[in-house]
């Protein structure tokens, strides 16, 4: 099977500014532990304050980009993955390009001259992460870039597409173009619920893309928010996963599969009207560095087996392996070679 360009991701490339902070810092900026939000004006001074007050690390991030990089790492096949998103013409943008090349991902960035490369404050308290994203250039992605022949060629080549829900706030028309292409070609189109605020405030664009989703990923908090928004009156993650999998589909080629992670609790997989649960690899608390990128890494590991047409059990096992590696390191980073067999 030819793996070149088999998996394509689209999303918001962000440079993570990661630091271990304290509860007072979270309180000062009104940040909830384990949340993921978009920066408002009140948050803008925090980036500067973090670099002055704490020891920060700069790590190439952005949810989709993390998942694609992890899938690439797990596959160990050069150029198996591609990625598109928007960066600025600046130092951080150059850093991002260098980082992606090293990771072996074929990136086609749209470079915007008016806005700086997007950043994401990763505030770590007790190993748990809170994310505040200042999209900047990432917010400038346009479907015109996607439609350029050299970029659309990546779409034509791919058989699997993954887009984090965060991209719904930036370019729903790009998502729609790729989703419709995937349905027409019987390819596999996948998205992530990504954050409670996406389910709450971007419900319309999320619902428009949902019929095209062959796989829906998310965590328990996002699943419960999705349920609440749709008036399902259930907090039961298994029920919610089933209901999402049964949402009407645009194409009948693939049945929708819902995959919900629950931290240290089992992964819930709903397909064909049935639910299966898979235990995760438990990690002693003292080995946990931070949970930043854990969900992204799970998806990356999962996708690395899916594109090889492995059974769902193997996809979940690879996802759990990748997440376990990432939470023992700072940010979404990994050793040179995976130890997954």
XYZ file of C-alpha atoms in Angstrom:
341
model
C 0.000 0.000 0.000
C 1.341 3.469 -0.877
C 1.537 5.532 2.315
C 2.829 8.799 0.883
C 0.428 11.598 1.887
C -2.200 9.106 3.081
C -3.202 11.278 6.063
C -3.954 15.007 5.828
C -4.631 17.338 8.745
C -5.941 20.916 8.736
C -5.916 23.150 11.773
C -4.479 25.991 13.812
C -0.674 25.815 14.080
C 0.229 27.370 17.427
C 3.460 27.710 19.327
C 2.878 26.402 22.862
C 4.310 28.609 25.594
C 4.338 26.083 28.403
C 5.101 26.621 32.092
C 4.324 25.177 35.486
C 2.351 27.997 37.129
C 0.372 28.307 40.382
C -3.332 28.462 41.268
C -3.096 32.225 41.872
C -2.008 32.764 38.286
C -5.031 30.813 37.015
C -7.308 32.773 39.357
C -5.863 36.116 38.269
C -6.812 35.418 34.643
C -10.054 33.547 35.394
C -8.819 30.236 33.957
C -10.428 26.903 34.896
C -8.171 23.881 35.366
C -8.225 21.514 32.365
C -10.149 23.962 30.177
C -9.276 25.066 26.644
C -10.379 28.575 25.636
C -9.669 31.355 23.157
C -7.835 34.364 24.566
C -9.891 37.498 25.295
C -8.405 40.943 25.866
C -8.076 40.241 29.597
C -5.782 37.292 28.851
C -3.329 39.083 26.560
C -0.903 40.232 29.311
C -0.530 36.647 30.582
C 1.834 35.575 27.796
C 4.369 38.230 28.740
C 3.875 37.551 32.452
C 4.496 33.825 31.966
C 7.825 34.395 30.234
C 8.934 36.828 32.967
C 7.700 34.934 36.017
C 8.091 31.260 35.158
C 10.455 28.981 33.321
C 8.795 28.594 29.920
C 9.311 26.117 27.117
C 8.416 26.812 23.495
C 6.954 23.736 21.770
C 5.299 23.493 18.326
C 1.640 22.816 19.035
C -1.922 23.230 17.881
C -4.262 20.261 18.337
C -4.396 18.934 14.761
C -0.689 19.506 14.190
C 0.097 17.564 17.396
C -2.008 14.593 16.250
C -0.452 14.593 12.775
C 3.084 14.779 14.198
C 2.387 11.882 16.567
C 0.864 9.791 13.740
C 3.962 10.526 11.650
C 6.241 9.498 14.546
C 4.303 6.255 15.118
C 4.332 5.393 11.387
C 8.039 6.097 10.831
C 7.322 6.378 7.089
C 8.670 9.688 5.693
C 5.971 11.906 4.124
C 3.043 9.682 5.151
C 1.337 12.738 6.621
C 0.574 16.280 5.429
C -0.730 19.362 7.189
C -2.144 22.796 6.369
C -2.758 25.856 8.516
C -1.737 29.508 8.741
C 1.384 30.954 10.372
C 2.907 34.447 10.439
C 6.055 35.569 8.653
C 8.125 35.748 11.827
C 10.592 33.960 14.099
C 7.925 31.685 15.611
C 6.707 30.802 12.120
C 10.230 29.839 11.035
C 10.567 27.771 14.225
C 7.317 25.981 13.362
C 8.501 25.175 9.821
C 11.784 23.789 11.121
C 9.984 21.731 13.763
C 7.535 20.180 11.291
C 10.245 19.296 8.788
C 12.190 17.537 11.541
C 9.022 15.639 12.439
C 8.767 14.379 8.842
C 5.393 16.019 8.169
C 4.828 17.535 4.724
C 3.582 20.993 5.730
C 1.994 23.485 3.354
C 1.549 26.550 5.542
C -0.317 29.615 4.387
C 1.945 32.490 5.487
C 0.181 35.663 6.518
C 2.121 38.912 6.482
C -0.268 40.876 8.712
C -0.506 38.792 11.904
C 2.070 37.079 14.121
C 2.184 33.277 14.437
C -0.434 32.068 16.902
C 0.526 31.096 20.433
C -1.064 28.995 23.142
C -0.401 29.500 26.839
C -0.138 26.079 28.463
C -0.583 26.583 32.208
C 0.379 23.463 34.140
C -0.769 23.001 37.735
C -0.257 19.613 39.405
C 0.331 17.951 36.027
C -3.037 19.124 34.652
C -3.032 21.625 31.800
C -5.172 24.661 30.971
C -4.946 26.142 27.479
C -5.465 29.738 26.391
C -5.013 30.156 22.633
C -4.226 33.467 20.959
C -4.864 32.430 17.348
C -3.451 35.520 15.582
C -2.209 34.269 12.176
C -3.874 30.851 12.640
C -7.183 32.713 12.444
C -6.307 34.014 8.951
C -6.493 30.700 7.065
C -8.501 31.043 3.850
C -10.040 28.417 1.582
C -8.275 30.131 -1.365
C -5.037 28.604 -0.042
C -6.639 25.158 0.060
C -7.896 25.580 -3.514
C -4.439 26.305 -4.960
C -3.446 23.351 -7.190
C -0.314 22.480 -5.175
C -2.379 22.323 -1.961
C -5.481 20.653 -3.354
C -3.091 17.964 -4.655
C -2.564 16.975 -0.993
C -6.332 16.552 -0.640
C -6.465 14.431 -3.799
C -3.640 12.219 -2.538
C -4.977 11.625 0.991
C -7.326 8.793 1.946
C -7.805 9.911 5.563
C -8.569 13.430 6.795
C -8.384 14.734 10.352
C -9.464 18.169 11.577
C -9.704 19.271 15.209
C -12.936 21.082 16.116
C -10.905 24.225 16.855
C -10.611 24.844 13.087
C -14.409 25.362 12.947
C -13.809 28.838 14.412
C -11.411 29.700 11.569
C -12.431 28.206 8.228
C -15.629 26.142 8.206
C -15.711 26.510 4.396
C -12.327 24.720 4.101
C -13.670 21.931 6.323
C -16.783 21.644 4.164
C -14.731 21.426 0.944
C -12.597 18.605 2.306
C -15.560 16.822 3.942
C -17.547 16.822 0.696
C -14.507 15.616 -1.259
C -13.975 12.762 1.234
C -17.638 11.712 0.989
C -17.558 11.776 -2.828
C -14.370 9.682 -2.925
C -15.429 7.274 -0.123
C -12.463 8.455 1.933
C -12.444 8.703 5.724
C -13.198 12.114 7.284
C -12.649 12.628 11.018
C -13.072 15.431 13.530
C -12.712 16.083 17.237
C -15.193 17.802 19.556
C -12.040 19.524 20.907
C -13.477 21.749 23.676
C -16.740 22.530 25.470
C -16.836 26.049 23.945
C -16.825 24.587 20.406
C -19.910 22.467 21.211
C -21.617 25.468 22.864
C -20.784 28.451 20.683
C -19.974 26.892 17.304
C -22.879 24.487 17.300
C -24.158 25.470 13.828
C -20.895 24.883 11.952
C -20.225 21.746 14.009
C -23.652 20.347 13.087
C -23.072 21.169 9.431
C -19.848 19.133 9.415
C -21.147 16.277 11.575
C -22.959 14.300 8.817
C -19.595 13.975 7.030
C -17.700 12.677 10.063
C -16.823 8.989 9.889
C -15.024 9.166 13.233
C -15.771 11.588 16.052
C -13.178 11.915 18.820
C -13.550 13.729 22.123
C -13.188 13.473 25.879
C -15.844 12.961 28.545
C -16.280 16.686 29.350
C -16.770 17.587 25.680
C -19.186 14.677 25.189
C -21.291 15.806 28.170
C -21.323 19.386 26.895
C -22.430 18.153 23.460
C -25.248 16.201 25.139
C -26.368 19.222 27.180
C -26.341 21.549 24.157
C -28.533 19.092 22.230
C -30.969 18.588 25.117
C -30.234 14.874 25.456
C -30.588 14.981 29.244
C -27.938 12.353 29.873
C -24.457 12.540 31.378
C -23.733 8.905 30.589
C -20.719 8.920 28.269
C -21.609 5.547 26.704
C -25.125 6.723 25.833
C -23.790 9.993 24.426
C -21.172 8.184 22.306
C -23.926 5.965 20.884
C -26.192 8.925 20.100
C -23.356 10.743 18.304
C -22.566 7.605 16.268
C -26.233 7.400 15.217
C -26.447 11.028 14.004
C -27.472 11.035 10.284
C -24.636 10.655 7.775
C -24.005 12.343 4.418
C -22.607 9.161 2.895
C -23.444 5.567 3.683
C -20.026 4.128 2.803
C -18.664 4.157 6.356
C -20.623 3.799 9.585
C -19.781 6.518 12.091
C -17.612 5.466 15.021
C -17.397 7.615 18.168
C -14.280 7.409 20.328
C -14.382 9.117 23.732
C -11.406 9.210 26.110
C -11.917 9.660 29.857
C -8.489 10.384 31.318
C -7.497 7.365 33.436
C -10.885 5.668 32.868
C -11.541 3.333 29.909
C -11.849 4.597 26.333
C -15.445 4.340 25.068
C -15.971 3.249 21.450
C -19.487 3.318 19.958
C -20.224 1.689 16.608
C -23.073 -0.269 15.084
C -25.376 0.403 18.044
C -22.906 -1.181 20.483
C -20.397 0.185 22.977
C -16.998 -1.285 23.787
C -14.680 -0.118 26.551
C -10.906 -0.347 26.488
C -8.735 0.204 29.572
C -5.907 2.747 29.327
C -2.329 2.261 30.522
C -2.346 3.564 34.089
C 0.533 5.777 35.132
C 1.731 6.359 38.706
C 1.104 10.025 39.648
C 4.808 10.698 40.222
C 5.569 9.853 36.578
C 3.054 12.384 35.216
C 4.776 15.475 33.816
C 1.785 17.159 32.179
C -1.386 16.241 30.296
C -0.773 18.791 27.520
C -1.266 17.013 24.184
C -2.533 13.745 25.731
C -5.804 13.759 23.763
C -4.018 14.852 20.584
C -1.451 12.074 21.035
C -4.212 9.513 21.552
C -5.727 10.525 18.189
C -2.281 10.470 16.516
C -1.571 6.954 17.749
C -5.068 5.823 16.738
C -4.696 7.278 13.224
C -1.275 5.659 12.731
C -2.940 2.227 12.860
C -6.193 3.241 11.155
C -4.365 4.276 7.974
C -2.820 0.791 7.968
C -6.352 -0.650 8.145
C -5.733 -2.265 11.536
C -8.731 -3.322 13.685
C -10.204 -0.802 16.132
C -8.681 -2.581 19.161
C -5.210 -1.969 17.718
C -6.030 1.665 16.929
C -7.125 2.256 20.540
C -4.083 0.396 21.909
C -1.765 2.599 19.817
C -3.664 5.701 20.949
C -3.250 4.727 24.603
C 0.438 3.979 24.046
C 1.088 7.399 22.441
C -0.853 9.291 25.137
C 1.070 7.415 27.841
C 4.392 8.480 26.284
C 3.352 12.121 25.919
C 2.101 12.639 29.507
C 5.513 11.604 30.820
C 7.118 14.480 28.907
C 6.644 18.224 28.686
C 4.156 19.207 25.960
C 3.408 17.082 22.922
C 6.940 15.718 22.482
C 8.245 12.193 22.058
C 11.490 10.164 21.989
C 13.221 9.477 18.680
C 11.533 6.135 18.009
C 8.257 4.645 19.270
C 8.340 1.459 21.331
C 4.915 0.310 20.132
C 4.664 -3.174 18.664
